[in-house]
mmCIF file of C-alpha atoms in Angstrom:
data_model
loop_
_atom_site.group_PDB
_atom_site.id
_atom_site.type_symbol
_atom_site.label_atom_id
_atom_site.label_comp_id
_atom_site.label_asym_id
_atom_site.label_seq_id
_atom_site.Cartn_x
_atom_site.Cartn_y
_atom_site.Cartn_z
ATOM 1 C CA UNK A 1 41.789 18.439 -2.928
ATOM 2 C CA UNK A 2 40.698 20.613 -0.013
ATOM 3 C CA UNK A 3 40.298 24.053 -1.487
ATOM 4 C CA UNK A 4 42.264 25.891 1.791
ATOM 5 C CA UNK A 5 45.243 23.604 0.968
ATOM 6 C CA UNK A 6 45.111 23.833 -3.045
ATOM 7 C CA UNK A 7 44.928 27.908 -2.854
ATOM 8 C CA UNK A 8 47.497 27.689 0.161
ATOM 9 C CA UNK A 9 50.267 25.674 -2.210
ATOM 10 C CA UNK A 10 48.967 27.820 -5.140
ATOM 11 C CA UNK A 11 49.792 30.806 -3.241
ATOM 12 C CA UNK A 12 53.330 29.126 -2.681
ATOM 13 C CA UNK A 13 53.441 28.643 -6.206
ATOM 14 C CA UNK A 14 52.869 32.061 -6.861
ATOM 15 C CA UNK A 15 55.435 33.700 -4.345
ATOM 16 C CA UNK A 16 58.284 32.390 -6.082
ATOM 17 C CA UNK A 17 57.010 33.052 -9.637
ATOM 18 C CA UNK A 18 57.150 36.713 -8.136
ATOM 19 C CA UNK A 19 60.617 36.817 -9.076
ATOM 20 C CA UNK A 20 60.338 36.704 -12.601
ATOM 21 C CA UNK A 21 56.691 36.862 -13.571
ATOM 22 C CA UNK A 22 54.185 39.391 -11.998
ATOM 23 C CA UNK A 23 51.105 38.751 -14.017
ATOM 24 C CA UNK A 24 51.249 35.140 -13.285
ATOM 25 C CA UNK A 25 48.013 33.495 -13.709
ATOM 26 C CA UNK A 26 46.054 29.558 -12.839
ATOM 27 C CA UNK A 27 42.866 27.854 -13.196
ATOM 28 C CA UNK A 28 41.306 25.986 -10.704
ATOM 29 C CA UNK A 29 38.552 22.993 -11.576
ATOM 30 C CA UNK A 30 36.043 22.490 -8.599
ATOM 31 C CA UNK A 31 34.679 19.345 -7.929
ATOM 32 C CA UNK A 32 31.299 20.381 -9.607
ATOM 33 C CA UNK A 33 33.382 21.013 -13.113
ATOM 34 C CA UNK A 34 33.171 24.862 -13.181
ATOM 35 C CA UNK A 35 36.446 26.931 -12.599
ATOM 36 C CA UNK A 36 38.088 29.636 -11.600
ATOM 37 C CA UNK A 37 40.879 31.880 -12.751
ATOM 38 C CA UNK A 38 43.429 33.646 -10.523
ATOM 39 C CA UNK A 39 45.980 35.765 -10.204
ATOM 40 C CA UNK A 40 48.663 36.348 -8.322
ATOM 41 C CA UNK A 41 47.101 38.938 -6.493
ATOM 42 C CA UNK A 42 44.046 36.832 -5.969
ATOM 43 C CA UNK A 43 46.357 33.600 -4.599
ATOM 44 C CA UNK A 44 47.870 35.397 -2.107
ATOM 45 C CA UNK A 45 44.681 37.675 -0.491
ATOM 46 C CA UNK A 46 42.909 34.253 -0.625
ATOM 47 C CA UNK A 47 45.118 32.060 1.081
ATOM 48 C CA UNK A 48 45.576 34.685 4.168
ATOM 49 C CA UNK A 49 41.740 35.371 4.306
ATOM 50 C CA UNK A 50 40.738 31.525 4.620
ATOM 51 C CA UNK A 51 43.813 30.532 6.457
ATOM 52 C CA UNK A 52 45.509 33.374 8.159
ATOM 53 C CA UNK A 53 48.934 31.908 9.592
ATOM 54 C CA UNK A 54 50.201 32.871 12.892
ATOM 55 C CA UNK A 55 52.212 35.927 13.047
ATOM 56 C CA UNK A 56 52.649 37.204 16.524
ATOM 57 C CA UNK A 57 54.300 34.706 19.382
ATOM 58 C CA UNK A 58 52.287 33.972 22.293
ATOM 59 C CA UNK A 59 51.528 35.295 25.663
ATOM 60 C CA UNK A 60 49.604 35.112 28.588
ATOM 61 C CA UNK A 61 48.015 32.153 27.395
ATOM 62 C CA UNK A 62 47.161 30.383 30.530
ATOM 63 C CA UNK A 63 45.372 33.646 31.325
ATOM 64 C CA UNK A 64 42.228 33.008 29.104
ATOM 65 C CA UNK A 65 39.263 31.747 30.776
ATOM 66 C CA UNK A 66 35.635 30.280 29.746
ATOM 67 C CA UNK A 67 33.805 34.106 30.973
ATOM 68 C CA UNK A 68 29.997 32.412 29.888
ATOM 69 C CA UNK A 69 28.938 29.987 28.054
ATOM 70 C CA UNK A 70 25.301 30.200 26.564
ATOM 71 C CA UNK A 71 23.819 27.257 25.013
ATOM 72 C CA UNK A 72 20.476 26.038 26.296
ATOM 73 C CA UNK A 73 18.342 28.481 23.800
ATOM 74 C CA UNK A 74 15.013 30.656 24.702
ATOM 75 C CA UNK A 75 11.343 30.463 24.270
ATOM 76 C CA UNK A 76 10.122 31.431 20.777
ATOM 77 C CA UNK A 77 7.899 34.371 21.167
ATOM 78 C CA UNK A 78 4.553 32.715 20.369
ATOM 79 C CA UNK A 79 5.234 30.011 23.128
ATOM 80 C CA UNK A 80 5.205 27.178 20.419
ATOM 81 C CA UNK A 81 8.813 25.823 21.341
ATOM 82 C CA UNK A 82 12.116 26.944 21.545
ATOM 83 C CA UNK A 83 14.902 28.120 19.979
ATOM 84 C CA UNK A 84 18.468 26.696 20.272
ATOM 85 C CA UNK A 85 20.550 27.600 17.318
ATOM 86 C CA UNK A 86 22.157 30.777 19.205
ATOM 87 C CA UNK A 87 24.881 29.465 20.886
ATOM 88 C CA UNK A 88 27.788 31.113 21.483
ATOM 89 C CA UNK A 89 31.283 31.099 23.882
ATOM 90 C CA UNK A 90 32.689 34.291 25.479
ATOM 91 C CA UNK A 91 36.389 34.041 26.493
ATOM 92 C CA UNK A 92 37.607 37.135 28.344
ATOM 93 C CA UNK A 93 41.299 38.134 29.569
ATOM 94 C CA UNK A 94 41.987 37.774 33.328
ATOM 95 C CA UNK A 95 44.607 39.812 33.783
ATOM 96 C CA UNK A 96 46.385 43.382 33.054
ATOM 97 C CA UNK A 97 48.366 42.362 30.338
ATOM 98 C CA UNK A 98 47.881 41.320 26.718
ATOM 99 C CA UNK A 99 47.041 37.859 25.630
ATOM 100 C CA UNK A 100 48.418 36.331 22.361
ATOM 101 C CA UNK A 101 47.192 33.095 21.487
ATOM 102 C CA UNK A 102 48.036 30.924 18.617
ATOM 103 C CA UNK A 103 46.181 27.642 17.710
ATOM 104 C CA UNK A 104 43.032 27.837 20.664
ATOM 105 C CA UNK A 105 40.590 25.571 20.143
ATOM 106 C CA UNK A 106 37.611 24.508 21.500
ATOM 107 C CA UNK A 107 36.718 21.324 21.930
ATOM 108 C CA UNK A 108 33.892 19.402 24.429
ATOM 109 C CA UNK A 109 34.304 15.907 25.927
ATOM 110 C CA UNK A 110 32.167 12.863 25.309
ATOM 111 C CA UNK A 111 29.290 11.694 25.606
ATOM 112 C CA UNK A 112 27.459 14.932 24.554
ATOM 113 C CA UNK A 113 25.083 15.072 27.893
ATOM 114 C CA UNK A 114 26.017 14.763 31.639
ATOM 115 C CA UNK A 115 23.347 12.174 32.116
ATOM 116 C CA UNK A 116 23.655 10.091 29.132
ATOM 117 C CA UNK A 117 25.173 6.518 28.630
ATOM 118 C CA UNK A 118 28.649 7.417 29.946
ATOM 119 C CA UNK A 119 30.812 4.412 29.403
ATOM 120 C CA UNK A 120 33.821 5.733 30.315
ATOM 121 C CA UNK A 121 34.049 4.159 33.603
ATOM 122 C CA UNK A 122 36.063 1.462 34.660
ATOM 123 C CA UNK A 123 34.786 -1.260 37.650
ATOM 124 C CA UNK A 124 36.413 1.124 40.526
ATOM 125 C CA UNK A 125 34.384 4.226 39.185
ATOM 126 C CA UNK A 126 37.147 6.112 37.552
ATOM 127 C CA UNK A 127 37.422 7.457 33.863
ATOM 128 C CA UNK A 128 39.398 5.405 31.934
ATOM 129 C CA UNK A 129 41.057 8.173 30.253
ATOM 130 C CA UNK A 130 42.106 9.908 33.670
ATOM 131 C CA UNK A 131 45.580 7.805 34.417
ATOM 132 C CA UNK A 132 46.635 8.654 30.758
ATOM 133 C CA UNK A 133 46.377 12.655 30.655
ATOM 134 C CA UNK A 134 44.156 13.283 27.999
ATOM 135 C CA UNK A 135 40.610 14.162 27.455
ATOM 136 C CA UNK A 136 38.450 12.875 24.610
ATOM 137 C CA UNK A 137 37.052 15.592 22.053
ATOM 138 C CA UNK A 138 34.301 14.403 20.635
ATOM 139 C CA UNK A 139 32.745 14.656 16.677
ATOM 140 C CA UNK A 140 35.027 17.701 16.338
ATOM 141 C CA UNK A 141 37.019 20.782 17.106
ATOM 142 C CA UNK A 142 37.023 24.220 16.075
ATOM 143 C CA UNK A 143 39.940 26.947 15.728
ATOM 144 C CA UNK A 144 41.201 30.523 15.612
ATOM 145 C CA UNK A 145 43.127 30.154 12.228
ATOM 146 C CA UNK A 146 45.301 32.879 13.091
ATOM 147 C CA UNK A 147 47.066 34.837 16.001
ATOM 148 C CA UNK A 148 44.020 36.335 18.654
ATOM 149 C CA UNK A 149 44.913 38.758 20.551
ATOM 150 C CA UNK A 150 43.026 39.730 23.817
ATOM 151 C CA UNK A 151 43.735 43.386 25.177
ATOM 152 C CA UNK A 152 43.447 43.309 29.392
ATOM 153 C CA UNK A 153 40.353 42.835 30.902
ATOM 154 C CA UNK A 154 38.903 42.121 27.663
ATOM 155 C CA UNK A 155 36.210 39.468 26.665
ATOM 156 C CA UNK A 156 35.968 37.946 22.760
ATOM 157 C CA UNK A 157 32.602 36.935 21.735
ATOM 158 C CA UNK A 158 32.670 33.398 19.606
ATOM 159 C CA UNK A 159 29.464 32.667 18.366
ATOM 160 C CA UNK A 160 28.391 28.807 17.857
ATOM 161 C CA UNK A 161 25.614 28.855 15.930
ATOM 162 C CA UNK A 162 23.691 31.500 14.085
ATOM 163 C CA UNK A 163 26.196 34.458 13.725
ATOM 164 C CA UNK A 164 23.091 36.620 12.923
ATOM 165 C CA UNK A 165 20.702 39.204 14.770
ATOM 166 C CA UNK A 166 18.111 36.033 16.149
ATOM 167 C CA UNK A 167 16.565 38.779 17.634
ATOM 168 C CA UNK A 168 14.150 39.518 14.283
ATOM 169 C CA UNK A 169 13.358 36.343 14.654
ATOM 170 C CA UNK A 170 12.917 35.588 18.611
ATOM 171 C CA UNK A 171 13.370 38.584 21.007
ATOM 172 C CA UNK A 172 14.836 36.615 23.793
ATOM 173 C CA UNK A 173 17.461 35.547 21.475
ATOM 174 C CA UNK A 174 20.794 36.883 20.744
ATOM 175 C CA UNK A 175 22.104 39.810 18.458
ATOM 176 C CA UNK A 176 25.523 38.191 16.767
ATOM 177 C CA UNK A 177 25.667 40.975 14.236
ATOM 178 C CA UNK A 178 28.454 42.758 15.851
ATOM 179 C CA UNK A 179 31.956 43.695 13.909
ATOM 180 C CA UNK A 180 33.655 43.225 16.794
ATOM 181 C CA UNK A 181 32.279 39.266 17.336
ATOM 182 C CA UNK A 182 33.993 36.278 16.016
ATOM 183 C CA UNK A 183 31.861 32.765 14.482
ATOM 184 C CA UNK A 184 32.534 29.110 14.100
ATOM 185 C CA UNK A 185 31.576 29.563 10.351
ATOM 186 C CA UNK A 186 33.780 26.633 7.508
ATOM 187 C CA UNK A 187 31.431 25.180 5.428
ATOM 188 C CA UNK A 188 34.095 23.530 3.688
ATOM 189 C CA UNK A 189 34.523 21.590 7.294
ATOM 190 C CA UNK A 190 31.376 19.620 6.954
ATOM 191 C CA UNK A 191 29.846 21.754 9.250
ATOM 192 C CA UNK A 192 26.864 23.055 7.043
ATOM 193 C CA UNK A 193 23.484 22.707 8.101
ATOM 194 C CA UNK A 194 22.233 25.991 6.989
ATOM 195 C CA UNK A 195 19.517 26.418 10.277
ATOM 196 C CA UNK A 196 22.809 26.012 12.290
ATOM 197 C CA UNK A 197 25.243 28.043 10.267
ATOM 198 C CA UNK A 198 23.380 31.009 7.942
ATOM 199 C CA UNK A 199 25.883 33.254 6.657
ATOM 200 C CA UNK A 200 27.227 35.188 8.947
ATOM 201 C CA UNK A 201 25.933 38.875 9.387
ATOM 202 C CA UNK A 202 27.664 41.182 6.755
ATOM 203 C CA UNK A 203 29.405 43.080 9.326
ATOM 204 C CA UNK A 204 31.496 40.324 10.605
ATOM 205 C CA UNK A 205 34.546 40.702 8.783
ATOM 206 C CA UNK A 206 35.690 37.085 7.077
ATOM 207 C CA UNK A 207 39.213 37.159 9.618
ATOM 208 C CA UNK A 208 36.688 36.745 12.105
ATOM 209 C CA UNK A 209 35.347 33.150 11.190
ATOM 210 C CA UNK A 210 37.084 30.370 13.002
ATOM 211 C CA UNK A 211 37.720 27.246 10.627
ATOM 212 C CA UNK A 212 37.249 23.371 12.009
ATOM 213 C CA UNK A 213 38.175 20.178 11.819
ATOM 214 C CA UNK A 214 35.344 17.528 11.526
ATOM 215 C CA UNK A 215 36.290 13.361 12.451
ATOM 216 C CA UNK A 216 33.220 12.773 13.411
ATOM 217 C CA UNK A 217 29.550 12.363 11.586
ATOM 218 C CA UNK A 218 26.560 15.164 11.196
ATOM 219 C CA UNK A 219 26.653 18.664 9.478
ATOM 220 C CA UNK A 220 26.874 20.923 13.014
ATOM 221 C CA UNK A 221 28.873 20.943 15.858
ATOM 222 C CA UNK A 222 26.550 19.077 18.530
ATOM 223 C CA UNK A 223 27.784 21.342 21.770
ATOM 224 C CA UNK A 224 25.277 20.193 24.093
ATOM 225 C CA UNK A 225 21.860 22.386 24.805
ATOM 226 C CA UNK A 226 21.312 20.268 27.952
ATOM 227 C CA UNK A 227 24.721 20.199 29.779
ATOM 228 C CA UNK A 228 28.150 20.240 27.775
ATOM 229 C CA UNK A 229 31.180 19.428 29.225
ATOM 230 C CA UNK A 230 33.315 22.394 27.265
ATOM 231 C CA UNK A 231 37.231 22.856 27.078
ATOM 232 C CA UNK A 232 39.303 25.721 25.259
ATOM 233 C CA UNK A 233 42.770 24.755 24.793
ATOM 234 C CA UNK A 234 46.159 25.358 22.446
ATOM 235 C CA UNK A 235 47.283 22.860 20.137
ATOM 236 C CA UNK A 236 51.185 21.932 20.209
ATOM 237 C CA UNK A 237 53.627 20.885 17.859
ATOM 238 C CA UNK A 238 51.212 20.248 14.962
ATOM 239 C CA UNK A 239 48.494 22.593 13.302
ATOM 240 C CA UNK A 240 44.563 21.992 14.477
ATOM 241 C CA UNK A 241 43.887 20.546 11.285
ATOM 242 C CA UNK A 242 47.103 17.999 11.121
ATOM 243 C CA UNK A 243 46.480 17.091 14.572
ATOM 244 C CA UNK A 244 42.561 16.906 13.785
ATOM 245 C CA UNK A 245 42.863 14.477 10.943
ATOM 246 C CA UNK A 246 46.077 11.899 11.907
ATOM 247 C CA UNK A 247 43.974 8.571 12.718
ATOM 248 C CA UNK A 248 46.464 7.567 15.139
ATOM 249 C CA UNK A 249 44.786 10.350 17.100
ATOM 250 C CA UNK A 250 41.443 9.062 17.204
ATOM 251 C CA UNK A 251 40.039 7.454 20.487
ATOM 252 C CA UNK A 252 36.319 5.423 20.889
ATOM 253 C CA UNK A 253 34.733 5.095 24.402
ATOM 254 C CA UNK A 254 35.272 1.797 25.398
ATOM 255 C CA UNK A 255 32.220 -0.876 23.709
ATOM 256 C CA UNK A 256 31.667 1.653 21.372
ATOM 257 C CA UNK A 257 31.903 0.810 17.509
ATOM 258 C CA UNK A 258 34.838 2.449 15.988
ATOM 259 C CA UNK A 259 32.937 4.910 13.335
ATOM 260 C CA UNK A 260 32.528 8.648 12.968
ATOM 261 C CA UNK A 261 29.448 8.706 15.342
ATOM 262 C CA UNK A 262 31.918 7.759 18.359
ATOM 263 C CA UNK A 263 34.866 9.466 17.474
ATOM 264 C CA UNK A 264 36.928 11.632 19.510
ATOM 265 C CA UNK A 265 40.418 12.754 19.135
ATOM 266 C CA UNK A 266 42.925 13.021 22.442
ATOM 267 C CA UNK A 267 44.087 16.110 23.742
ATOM 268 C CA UNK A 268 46.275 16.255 26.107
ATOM 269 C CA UNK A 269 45.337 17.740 29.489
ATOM 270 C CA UNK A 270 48.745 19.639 29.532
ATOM 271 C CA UNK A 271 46.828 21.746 26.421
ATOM 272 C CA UNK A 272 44.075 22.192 27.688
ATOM 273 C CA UNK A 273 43.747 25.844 29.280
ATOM 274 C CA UNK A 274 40.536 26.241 31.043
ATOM 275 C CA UNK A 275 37.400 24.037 31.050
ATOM 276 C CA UNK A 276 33.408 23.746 32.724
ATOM 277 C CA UNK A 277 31.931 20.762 33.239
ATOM 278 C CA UNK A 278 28.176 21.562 32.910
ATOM 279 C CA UNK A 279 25.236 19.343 34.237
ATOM 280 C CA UNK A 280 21.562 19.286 33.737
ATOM 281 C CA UNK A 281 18.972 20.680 36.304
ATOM 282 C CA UNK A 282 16.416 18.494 34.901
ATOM 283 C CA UNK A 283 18.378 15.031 35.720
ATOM 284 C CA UNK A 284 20.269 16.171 38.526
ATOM 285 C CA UNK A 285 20.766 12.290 39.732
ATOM 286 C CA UNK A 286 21.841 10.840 36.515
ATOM 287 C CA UNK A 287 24.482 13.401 35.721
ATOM 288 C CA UNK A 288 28.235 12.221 35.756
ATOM 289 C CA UNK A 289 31.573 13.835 35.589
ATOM 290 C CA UNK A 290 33.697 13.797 31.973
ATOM 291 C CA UNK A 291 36.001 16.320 33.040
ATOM 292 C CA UNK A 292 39.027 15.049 35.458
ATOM 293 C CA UNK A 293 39.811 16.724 38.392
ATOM 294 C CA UNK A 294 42.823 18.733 37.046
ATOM 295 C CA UNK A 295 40.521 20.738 34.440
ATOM 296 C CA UNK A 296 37.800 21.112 36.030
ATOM 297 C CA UNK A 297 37.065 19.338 40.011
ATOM 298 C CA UNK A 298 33.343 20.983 39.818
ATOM 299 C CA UNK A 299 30.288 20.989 37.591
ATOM 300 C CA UNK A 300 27.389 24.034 37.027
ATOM 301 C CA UNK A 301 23.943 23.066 36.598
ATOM 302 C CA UNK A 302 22.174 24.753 33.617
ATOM 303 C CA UNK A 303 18.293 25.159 32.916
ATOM 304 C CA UNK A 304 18.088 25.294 29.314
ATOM 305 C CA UNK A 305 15.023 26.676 27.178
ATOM 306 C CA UNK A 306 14.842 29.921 29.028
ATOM 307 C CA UNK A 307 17.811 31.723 27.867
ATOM 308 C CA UNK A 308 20.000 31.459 30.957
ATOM 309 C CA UNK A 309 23.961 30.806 30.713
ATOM 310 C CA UNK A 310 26.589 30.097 32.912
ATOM 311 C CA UNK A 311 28.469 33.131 34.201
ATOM 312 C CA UNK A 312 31.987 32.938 35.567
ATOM 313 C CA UNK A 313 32.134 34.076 39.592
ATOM 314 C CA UNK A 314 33.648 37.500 40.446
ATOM 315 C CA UNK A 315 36.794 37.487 42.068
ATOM 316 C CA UNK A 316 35.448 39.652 45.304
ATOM 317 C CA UNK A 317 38.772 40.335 46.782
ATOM 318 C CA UNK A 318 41.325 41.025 43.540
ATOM 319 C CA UNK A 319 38.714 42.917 41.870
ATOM 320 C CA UNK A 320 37.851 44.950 44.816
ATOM 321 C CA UNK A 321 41.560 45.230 45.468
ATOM 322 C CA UNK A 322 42.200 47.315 42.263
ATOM 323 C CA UNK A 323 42.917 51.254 42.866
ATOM 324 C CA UNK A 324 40.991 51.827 39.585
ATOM 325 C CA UNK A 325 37.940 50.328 40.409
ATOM 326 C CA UNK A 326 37.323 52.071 43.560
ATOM 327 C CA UNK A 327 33.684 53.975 43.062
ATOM 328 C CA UNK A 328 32.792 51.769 39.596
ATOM 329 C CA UNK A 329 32.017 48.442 41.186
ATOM 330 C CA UNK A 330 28.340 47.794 41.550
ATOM 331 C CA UNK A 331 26.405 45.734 44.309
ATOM 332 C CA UNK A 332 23.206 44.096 44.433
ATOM 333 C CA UNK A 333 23.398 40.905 42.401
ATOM 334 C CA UNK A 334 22.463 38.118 44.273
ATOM 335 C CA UNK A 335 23.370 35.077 42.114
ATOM 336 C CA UNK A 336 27.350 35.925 42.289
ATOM 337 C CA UNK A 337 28.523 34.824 45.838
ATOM 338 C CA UNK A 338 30.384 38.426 45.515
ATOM 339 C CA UNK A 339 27.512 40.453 45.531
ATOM 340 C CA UNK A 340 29.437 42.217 42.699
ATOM 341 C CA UNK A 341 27.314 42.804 39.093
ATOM 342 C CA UNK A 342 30.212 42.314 36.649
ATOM 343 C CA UNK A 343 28.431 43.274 33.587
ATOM 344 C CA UNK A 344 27.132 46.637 35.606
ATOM 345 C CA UNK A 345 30.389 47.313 36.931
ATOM 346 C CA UNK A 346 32.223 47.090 33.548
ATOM 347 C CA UNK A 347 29.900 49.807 32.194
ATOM 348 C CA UNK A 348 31.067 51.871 34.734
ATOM 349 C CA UNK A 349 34.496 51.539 33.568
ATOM 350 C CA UNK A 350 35.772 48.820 36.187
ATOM 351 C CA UNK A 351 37.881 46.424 35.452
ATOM 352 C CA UNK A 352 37.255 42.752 36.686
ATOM 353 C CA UNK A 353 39.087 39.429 37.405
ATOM 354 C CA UNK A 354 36.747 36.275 37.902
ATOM 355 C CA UNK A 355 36.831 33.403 39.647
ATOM 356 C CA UNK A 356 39.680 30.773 38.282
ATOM 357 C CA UNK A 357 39.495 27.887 40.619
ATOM 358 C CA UNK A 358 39.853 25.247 38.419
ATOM 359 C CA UNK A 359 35.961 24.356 39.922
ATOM 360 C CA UNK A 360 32.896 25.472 38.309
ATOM 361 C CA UNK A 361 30.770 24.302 41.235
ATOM 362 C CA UNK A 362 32.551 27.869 42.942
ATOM 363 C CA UNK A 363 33.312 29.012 39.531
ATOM 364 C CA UNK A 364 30.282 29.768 37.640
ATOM 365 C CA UNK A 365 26.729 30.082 38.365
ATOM 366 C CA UNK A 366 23.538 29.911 36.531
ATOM 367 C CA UNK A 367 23.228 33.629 34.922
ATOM 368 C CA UNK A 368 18.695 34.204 34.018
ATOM 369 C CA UNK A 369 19.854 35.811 30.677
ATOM 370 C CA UNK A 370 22.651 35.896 28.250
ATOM 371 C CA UNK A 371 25.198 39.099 29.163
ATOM 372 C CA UNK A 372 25.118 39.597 25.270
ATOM 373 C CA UNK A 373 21.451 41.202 25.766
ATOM 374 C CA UNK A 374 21.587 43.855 28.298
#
């Protein structure tokens, strides 16, 4: 039995044993023969810690956006290679009031690369999925297991892979060891390839590890380093993991074989919250769109290797157009069509809205390092 569900319905177990029994006690036998004995006590701080459940209802949801999005990895100091298990997602709040979120997931659409073998095109050159409303996640998705809550003008760092300081390591890299940063982190998933997924850093507290749901086949998350086509969005009417592991879910690409390599789940688009479609700068005439119109009408182009990532757009006019920000903003960037330097300007104390246009092409741009470093 999964071990989240046994200590979830032990825990249930021991609430109503409450009543009458306070120094209630069970043993649990793991799949390798060894147990374990718990309390009460132990039942209950167990079952919130792996699976916190929702306590606050939502707000402001449609307000979270896809801030940057670094994936492509950096050059390992001796110039041997490069290094591309540092991922990681921000999501920031684009507006003045606070966002509560229950069940957001991420998720990315198939096929992993924006020019790969992209069957999902019928004869007159449109995806097949598009006249049914969904969008295919492939291999997996992960989750916030619990309620996040995003104070205004506020970003949340979600690391991919390597919730660690990579910077020992490889100084171009990123610093995840931060008590403040969240990490796609459940072993118990499937997800477990230890050069993907070290333990997290000791100061990321264990509330801060988002849990997953794997239909698919390989031991990490395969978000793109080339050019992935990435979606956040909030489950409905069914928890990540029911919705995650109901076959009548699943969806193949069409002349695929129907195994874990090709799986995908659907999610509808009316979920799905805020997307970027990116494409590769190496291939620039092979790439093709996976994300419809109505998530994302644009695409980004990313140069991976070098430890760039793809930086939302400022919004020049509302963020100028705040009282408070008059004397904070800073000039001078030239790869925001604004002029504005975001990251500069929220030092200073400004407060910034991006770009939400629903098209990455006017939406993003190709940032030369991760924000996370400076």
């Amino acid at each position: 039995m999964n071990k989240r569900l046994l200590l979830i319905f032990a825990f249930a177990l021991c609430h109503l044993s409450f009543c009458t029994a306070q120094s209630w006690k069970m043993t649990i036998t793991k799949n390798d023969g060894t147990t374990l004995e718990l309390s009460a006590n132990d039942v209950k701080e167990i079952s919130f810690s792996e699976e916190p459940l929702p306590t606050l209802p939502d707000q402001n949801v449609d307000q979270i956006i896809i801030k940057e999005v670094y994936c492509g990895g950096c050059p390992m100091d001796d110039g041997s290679g490069f290094f591309q298990a540092d991922k990681c997602i921000i999501l920031y709040n684009n507006c003045p009031q606070q966002i509560v979120a229950n069940n957001l997931c991420f998720g990315f659409c198939t096929p992993y690369n924006s020019n790969g073998n992209n069957r999902n095109y019928d004869d007159a050159g449109q995806l097949v999925y598009e006249a049914e409303d969904f969008t295919p996640a492939l291999n997996g998705i992960w989750y916030f297991p619990g309620s996040l809550v995003i104070e205004p003008w506020s970003q949340v760092v979600v690391n991919v892979h390597g919730a660690i300081n990579n910077t020992l390591t490889y100084s171009q890299s990123v610093n995840y060891a931060n008590a403040d940063y969240y990490c796609m982190y459940d072993p118990e998933s499937g997800y477990n390839q230890t050069s993907y997924y070290p333990t997290p850093a000791d100061i990321i507290p264990t509330s801060h590890y988002l849990r997953a749901v794997k239909y698919g086949q390989g031991k990490a998350w395969p978000l793109s380093v080339f050019s992935p086509a990435l979606f956040i969005f909030q489950m409905q009417n069914a928890t990540p993991l029911e919705y995650g592991m109901n076959a009548d879910n699943l969806w193949y690409s069409p002349g695929e074989a129907h195994d874990a390599i090709h799986a995908n789940i659907r999610i509808p688009n009316e979920w799905i919250i805020d997307g970027v479609e990116v494409y590769s700068a190496a291939e620039k005439e092979k790439n093709l769109k996976r994300l419809t119109a109505d998530i994302d009408a644009g695409y980004v182009y990313l140069t991976n290797k070098l430890g760039h990532s793809l930086y939302r757009n400022v919004d020049q006019e509302e963020t100028e157009a705040m009282p408070e920000n008059a004397s904070k903003l800073v000039y001078g960037y030239v790869d925001d069509p604004s002029g504005i330097d975001a990251e500069a300007s929220i030092r200073r104390g400004a407060h910034i809205m991006y770009r939400d246009w629903n098209d990455s092409t006017g939406d993003f741009h190709e940032r030369q390092k991760c924000s996370l470093r400076e």
